[in-house]
Short mmCIF file of C-alpha atoms and ligand atoms in Angstrom, two decimals:
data_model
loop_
_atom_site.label_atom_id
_atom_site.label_comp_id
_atom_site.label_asym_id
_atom_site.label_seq_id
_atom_site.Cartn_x
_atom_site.Cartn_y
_atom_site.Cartn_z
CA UNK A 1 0.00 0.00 0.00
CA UNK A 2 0.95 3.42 -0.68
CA UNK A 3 -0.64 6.85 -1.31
CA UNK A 4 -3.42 7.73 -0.97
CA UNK A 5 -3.98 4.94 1.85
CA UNK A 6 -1.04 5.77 3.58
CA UNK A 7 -0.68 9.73 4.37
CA UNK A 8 1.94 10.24 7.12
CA UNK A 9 0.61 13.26 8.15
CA UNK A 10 -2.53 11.82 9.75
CA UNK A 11 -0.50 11.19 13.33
CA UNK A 12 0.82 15.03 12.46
CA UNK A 13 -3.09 16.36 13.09
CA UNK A 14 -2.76 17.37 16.73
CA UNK A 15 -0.89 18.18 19.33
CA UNK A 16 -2.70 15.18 21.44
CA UNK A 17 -1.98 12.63 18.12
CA UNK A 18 1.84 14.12 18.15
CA UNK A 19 1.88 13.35 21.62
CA UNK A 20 0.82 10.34 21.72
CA UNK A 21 2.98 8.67 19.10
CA UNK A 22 6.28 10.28 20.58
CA UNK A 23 8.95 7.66 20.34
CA UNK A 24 11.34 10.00 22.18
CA UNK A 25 10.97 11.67 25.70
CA UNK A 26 13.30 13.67 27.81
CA UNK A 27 12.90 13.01 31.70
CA UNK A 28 14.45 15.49 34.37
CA UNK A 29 15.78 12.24 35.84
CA UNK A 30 18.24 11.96 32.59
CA UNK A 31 20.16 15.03 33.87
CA UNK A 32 23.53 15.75 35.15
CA UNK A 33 24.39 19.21 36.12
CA UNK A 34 28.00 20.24 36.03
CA UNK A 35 28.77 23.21 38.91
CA UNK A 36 32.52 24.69 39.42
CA UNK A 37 34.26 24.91 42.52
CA UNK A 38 37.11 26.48 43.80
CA UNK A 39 38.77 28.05 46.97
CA UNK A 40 37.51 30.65 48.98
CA UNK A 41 34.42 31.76 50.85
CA UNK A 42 31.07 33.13 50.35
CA UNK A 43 32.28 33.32 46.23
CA UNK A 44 28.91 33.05 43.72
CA UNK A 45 31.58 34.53 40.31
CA UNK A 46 30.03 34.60 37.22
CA UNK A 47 31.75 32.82 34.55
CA UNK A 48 32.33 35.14 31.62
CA UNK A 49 32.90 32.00 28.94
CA UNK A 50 29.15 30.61 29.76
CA UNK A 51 26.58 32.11 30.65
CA UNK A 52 24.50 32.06 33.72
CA UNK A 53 27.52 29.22 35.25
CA UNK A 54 29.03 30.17 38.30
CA UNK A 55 32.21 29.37 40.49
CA UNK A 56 31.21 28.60 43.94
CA UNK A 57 33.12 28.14 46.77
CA UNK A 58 32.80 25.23 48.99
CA UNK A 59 30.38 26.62 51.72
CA UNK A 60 28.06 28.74 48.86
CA UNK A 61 27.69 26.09 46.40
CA UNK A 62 25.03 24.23 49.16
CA UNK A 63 22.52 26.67 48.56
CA UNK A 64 23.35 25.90 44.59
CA UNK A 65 23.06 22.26 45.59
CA UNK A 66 19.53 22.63 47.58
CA UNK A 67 17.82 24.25 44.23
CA UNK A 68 19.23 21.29 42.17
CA UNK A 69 17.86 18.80 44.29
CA UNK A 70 14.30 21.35 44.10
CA UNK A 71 14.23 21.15 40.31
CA UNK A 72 14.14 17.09 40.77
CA UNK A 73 17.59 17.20 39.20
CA UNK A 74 19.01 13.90 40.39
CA UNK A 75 23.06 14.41 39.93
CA UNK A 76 25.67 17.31 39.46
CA UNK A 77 29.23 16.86 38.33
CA UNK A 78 31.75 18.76 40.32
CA UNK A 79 34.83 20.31 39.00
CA UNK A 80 37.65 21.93 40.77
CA UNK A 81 41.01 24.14 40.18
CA UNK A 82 43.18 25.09 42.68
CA UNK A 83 45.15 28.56 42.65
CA UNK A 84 48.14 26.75 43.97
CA UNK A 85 49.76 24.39 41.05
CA UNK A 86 52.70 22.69 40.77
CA UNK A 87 54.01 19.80 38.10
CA UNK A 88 52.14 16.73 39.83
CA UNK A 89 49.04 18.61 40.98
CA UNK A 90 49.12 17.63 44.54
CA UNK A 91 46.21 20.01 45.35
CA UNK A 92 43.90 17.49 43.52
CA UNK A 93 44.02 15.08 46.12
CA UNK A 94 44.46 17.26 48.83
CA UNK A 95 41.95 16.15 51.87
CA UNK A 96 40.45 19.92 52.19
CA UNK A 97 40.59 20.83 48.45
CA UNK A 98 38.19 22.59 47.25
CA UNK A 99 35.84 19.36 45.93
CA UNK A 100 36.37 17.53 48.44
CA UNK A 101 34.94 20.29 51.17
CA UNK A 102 32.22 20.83 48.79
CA UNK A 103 31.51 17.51 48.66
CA UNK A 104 31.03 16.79 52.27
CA UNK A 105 29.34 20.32 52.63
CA UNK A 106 26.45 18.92 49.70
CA UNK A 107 26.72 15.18 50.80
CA UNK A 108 25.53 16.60 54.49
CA UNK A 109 22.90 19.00 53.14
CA UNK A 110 21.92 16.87 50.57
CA UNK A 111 22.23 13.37 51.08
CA UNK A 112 19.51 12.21 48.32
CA UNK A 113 21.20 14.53 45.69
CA UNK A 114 24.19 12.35 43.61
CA UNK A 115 27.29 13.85 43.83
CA UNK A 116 29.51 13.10 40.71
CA UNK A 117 33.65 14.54 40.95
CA UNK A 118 35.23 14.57 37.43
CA UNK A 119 38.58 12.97 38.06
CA UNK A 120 41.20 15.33 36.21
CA UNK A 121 44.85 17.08 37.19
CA UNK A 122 44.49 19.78 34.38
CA UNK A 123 43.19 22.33 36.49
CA UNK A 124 45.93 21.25 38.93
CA UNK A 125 49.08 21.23 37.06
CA UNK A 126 50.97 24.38 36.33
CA UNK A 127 51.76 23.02 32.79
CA UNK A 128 47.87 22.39 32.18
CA UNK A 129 47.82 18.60 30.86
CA UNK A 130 45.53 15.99 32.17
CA UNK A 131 48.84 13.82 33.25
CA UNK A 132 52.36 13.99 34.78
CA UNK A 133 54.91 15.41 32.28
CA UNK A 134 58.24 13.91 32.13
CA UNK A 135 61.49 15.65 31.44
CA UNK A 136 61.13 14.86 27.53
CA UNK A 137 58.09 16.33 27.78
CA UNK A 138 56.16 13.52 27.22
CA UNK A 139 52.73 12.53 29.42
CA UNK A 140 53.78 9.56 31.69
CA UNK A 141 50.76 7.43 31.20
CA UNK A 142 51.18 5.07 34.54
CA UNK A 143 52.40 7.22 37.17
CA UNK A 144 49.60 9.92 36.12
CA UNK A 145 47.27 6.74 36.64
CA UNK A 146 48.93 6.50 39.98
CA UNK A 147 48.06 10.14 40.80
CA UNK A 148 44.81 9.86 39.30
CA UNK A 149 43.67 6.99 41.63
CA UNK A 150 44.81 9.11 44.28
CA UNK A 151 42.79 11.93 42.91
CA UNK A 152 39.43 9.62 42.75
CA UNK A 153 40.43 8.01 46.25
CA UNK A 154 40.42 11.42 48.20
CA UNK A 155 37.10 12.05 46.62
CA UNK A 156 35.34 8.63 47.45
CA UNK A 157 36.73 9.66 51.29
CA UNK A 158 34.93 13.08 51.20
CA UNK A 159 31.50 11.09 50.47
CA UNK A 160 31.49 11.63 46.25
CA UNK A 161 28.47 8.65 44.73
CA UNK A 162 30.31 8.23 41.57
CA UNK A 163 33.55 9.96 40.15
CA UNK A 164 34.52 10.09 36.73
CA UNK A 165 37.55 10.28 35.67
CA UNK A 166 37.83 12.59 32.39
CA UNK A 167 42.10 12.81 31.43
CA UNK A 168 42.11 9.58 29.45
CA UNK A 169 45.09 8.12 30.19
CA UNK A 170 45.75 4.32 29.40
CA UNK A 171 44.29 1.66 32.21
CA UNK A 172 43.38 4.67 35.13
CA UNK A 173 39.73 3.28 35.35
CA UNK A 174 41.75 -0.24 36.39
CA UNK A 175 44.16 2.09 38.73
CA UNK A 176 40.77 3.57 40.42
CA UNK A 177 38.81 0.88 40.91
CA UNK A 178 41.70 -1.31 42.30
CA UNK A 179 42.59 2.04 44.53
CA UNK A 180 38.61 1.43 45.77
CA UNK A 181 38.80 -2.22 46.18
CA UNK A 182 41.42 -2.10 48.23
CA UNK A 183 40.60 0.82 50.57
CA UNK A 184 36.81 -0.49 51.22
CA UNK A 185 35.23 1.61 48.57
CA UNK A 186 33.28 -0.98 47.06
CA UNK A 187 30.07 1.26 46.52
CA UNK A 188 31.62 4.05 44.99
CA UNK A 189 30.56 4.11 40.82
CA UNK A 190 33.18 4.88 38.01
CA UNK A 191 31.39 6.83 35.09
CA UNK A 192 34.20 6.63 32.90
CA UNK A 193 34.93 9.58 29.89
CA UNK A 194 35.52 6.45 27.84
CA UNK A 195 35.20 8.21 23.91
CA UNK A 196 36.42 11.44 24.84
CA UNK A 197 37.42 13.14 21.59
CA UNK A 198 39.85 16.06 21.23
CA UNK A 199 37.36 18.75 20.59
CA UNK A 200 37.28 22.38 19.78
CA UNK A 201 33.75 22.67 21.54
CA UNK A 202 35.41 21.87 24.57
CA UNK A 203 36.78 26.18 23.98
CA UNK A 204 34.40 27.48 26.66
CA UNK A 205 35.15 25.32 29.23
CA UNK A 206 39.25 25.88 29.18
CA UNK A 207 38.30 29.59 30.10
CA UNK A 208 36.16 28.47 33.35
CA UNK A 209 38.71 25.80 34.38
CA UNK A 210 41.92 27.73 33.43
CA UNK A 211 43.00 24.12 32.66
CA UNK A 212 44.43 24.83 28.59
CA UNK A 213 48.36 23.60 28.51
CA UNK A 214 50.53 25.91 28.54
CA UNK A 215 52.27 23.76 25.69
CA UNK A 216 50.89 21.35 23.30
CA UNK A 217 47.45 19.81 22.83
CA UNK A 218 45.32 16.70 24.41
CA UNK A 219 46.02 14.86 21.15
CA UNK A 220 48.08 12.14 22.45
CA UNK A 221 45.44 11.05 24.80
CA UNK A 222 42.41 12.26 23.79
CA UNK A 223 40.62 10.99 20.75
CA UNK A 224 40.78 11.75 17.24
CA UNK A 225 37.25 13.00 15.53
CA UNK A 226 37.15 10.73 12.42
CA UNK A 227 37.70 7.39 14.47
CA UNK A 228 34.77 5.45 15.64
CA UNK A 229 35.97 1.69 16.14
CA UNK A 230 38.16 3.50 18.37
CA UNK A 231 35.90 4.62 20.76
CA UNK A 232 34.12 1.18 20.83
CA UNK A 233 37.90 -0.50 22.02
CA UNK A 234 37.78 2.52 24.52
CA UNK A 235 34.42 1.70 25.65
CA UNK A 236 34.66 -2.08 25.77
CA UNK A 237 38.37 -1.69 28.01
CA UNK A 238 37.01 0.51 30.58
CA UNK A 239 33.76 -1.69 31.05
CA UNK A 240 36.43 -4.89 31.59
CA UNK A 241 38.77 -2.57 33.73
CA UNK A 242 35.53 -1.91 35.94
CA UNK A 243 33.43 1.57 34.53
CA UNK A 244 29.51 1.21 35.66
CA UNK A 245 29.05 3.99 33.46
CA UNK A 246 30.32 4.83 30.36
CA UNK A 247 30.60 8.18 28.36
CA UNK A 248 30.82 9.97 24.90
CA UNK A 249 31.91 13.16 24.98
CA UNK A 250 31.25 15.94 22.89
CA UNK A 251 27.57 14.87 21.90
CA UNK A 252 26.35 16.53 19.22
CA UNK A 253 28.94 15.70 16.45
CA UNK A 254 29.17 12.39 17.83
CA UNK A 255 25.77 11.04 17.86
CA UNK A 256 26.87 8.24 15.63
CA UNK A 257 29.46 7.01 18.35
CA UNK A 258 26.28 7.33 21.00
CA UNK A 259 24.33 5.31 18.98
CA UNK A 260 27.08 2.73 18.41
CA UNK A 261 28.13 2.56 21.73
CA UNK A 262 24.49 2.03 22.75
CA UNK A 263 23.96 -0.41 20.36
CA UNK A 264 27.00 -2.64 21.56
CA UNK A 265 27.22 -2.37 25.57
CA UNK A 266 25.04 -3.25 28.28
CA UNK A 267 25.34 -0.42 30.68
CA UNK A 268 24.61 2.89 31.37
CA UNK A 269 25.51 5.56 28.08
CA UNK A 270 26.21 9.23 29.67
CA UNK A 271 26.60 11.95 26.80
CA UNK A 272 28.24 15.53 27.59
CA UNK A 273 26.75 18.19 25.83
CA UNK A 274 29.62 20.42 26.34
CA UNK A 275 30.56 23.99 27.02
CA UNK A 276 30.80 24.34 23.31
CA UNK A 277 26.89 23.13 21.83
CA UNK A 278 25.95 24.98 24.89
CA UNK A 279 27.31 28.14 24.24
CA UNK A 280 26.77 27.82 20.55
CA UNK A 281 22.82 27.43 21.17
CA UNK A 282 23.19 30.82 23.49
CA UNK A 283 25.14 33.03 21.06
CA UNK A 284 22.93 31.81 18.26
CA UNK A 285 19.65 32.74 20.64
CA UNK A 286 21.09 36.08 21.49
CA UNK A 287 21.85 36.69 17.76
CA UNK A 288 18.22 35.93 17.09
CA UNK A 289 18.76 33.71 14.55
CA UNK A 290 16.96 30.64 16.54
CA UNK A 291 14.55 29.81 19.12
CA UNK A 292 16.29 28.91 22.36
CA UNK A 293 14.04 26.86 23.92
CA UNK A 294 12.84 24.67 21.04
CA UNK A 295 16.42 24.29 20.23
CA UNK A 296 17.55 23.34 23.54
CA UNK A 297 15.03 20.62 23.18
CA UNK A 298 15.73 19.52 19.61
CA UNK A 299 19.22 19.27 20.62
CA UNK A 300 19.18 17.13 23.95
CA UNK A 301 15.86 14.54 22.47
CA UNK A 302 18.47 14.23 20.00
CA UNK A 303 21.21 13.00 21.77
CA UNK A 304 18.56 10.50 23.78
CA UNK A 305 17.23 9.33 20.73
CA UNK A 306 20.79 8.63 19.24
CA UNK A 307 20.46 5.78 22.63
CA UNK A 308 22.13 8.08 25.74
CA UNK A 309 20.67 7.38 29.15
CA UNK A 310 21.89 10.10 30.78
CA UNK A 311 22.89 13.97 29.70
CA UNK A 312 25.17 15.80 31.49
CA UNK A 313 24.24 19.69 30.34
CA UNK A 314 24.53 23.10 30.94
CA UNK A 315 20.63 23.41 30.25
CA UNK A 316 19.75 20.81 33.02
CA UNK A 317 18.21 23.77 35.61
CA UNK A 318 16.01 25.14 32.39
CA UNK A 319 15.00 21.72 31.00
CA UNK A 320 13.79 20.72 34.41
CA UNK A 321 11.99 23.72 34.53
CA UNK A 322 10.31 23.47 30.70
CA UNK A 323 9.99 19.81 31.38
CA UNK A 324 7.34 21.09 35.03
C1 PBG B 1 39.20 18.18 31.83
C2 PBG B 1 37.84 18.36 31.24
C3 PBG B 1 37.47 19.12 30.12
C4 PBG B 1 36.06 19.03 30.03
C5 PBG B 1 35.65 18.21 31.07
N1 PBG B 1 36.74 17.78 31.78
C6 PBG B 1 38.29 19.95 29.24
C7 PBG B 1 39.28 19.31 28.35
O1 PBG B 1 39.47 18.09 28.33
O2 PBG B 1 39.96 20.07 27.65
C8 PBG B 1 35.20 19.72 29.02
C9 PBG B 1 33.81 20.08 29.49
C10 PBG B 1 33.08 21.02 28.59
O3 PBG B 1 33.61 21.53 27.58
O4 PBG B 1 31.90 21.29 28.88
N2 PBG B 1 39.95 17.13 31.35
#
């Protein structure tokens, strides 16, 4: 059968008939909210990079925290810096770092509300890469595993549900979860930046966490845009080395690899629609050249039709509001 039998546009009619055969639905239970946190009190500092994001310090971010859990938000993603860097990034694991005070502060206000610590020493190092540099200038992939495990173990101590560990360096999801074996940890998740891809949308973000090296690029550990069996090897080695979650990272140009990825593993599929798609959808807004809210929508359904189970987003706060 064909036309005129068949006319598409009959479930188009209505809002009710569009409603009803909707094959794709965003839930406020979906989102992640990533909030920024570094030393200091009583700081609420707007970031200039993205708009309406803040820095918080550790004893202002619990009011932050409270409206989260208000919005029915059930996670944020915490990210630190530290004014005080050196070569290793010590101040990453330091017991009253910035994340981890914020962490207890939230955990004790908010003991429903998930608290997620991206794993990282970018922010920390005074040369700006995600791993230790050795004197050839090269990133020593094991002994920045070693430091990252310390990184994640310091936040599992502070109370953090899940950490996720976002410098993609060889085997640290194996370093981390051995680090949390070992030290009675066995509750804490891993939502591992599995397909993180060297991206230019990532341009925002290096403003708010100050975290760009000073020399270089992330190409030697983070992915390269055209591969895609890649990411599934990436994928499949941190589920084996012990990930309960796994990511893709950017989203939007990488809904293929989200749809893959979904397609092949059994757990959890986070997406990160980065400081990038989110500020592009704002300075396209503000330009007046689209609709912000119907493309904030367009643009996250997307990425949970492509087969994500969770989004971590800028937008989280207004999506749980349009979503009321
Ligand atoms: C740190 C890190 C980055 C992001 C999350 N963790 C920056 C980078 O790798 O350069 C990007 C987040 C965003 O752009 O929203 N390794």
């Amino acid at each position: 059968m064909g036309f005129p039998e068949n006319r598409m546009r009959r479930l188009r009619s209505s809002d009710a008939m569009r409603k009803m055969v909707r094959q794709t639905s965003l839930n406020v239970n979906d989102l992640i909210y990533p909030l920024f946190v570094k030393e200091g009190v009583q700081i609420k500092q707007e970031i200039p990079s993205m708009k309406d994001c803040f820095y918080f310090s550790p004893d202002s971010i619990v009011d932050e925290a409270k409206e989260i859990q208000r919005l029915g938000i059930p996670a944020i993603l915490l990210f630190g810096q530290s004014a005080e860097r050196d070569e290793q990034g010590s101040q990453a694991w330091a017991e009253d770092g910035a994340v981890q005070q914020a962490v207890r502060a939230i955990k004790k206000a908010c003991p429903q509300l998930l608290v997620i610590t991206d794993v990282c020493l970018c922010a920390y190092t005074s040369h700006g890469h995600c791993g230790v540099v050795n004197n050839n200038g090269k990133i020593d992939n094991d002994k920045s595993c070693d430091l990252l495990a310390k990184v994640a173990l310091s936040h599992a101590q502070a109370g953090a549900d899940i950490i996720a560990p976002s410098d993609m360096m060889d085997g640290r999801v194996g370093y981390i979860r051995q680090a949390f074996e070992e030290n009675g940890f066995h509750d804490t998740a891993i939502m591992a930046y599995s397909a993180k891809y060297a991206s230019a949308f990532y341009g925002p973000f290096r403003d708010i966490a100050d975290s760009a090296p000073t020399s270089g690029d992330r190409k030697t550990y983070q992915m390269d845009p055209a591969n895609a069996d890649e990411a599934m090897a990436e994928i499949g080695l941190d589920i084996e080395e012990g990930a309960d979650i796994v990511m893709v990272k950017p989203a939007i140009c990488f809904l293929d690899i989200i749809r893959r990825a979904k397609a092949g593993f059994d757990i959890p599929l986070a997406a990160y629609n980065v400081s990038g798609e989110y500020m592009m959808i704002n300075a396209a807004a503000d330009a007046g050249v689209l609709d912000r809210k119907t493309a904030i929508m367009e643009m996250l359904v997307s990425i949970k039709r492509a087969g994500a189970d969770i989004i971590i987003t800028y937008f989280a706060k207004e999506v749980a509001k349009l979503l009321k």
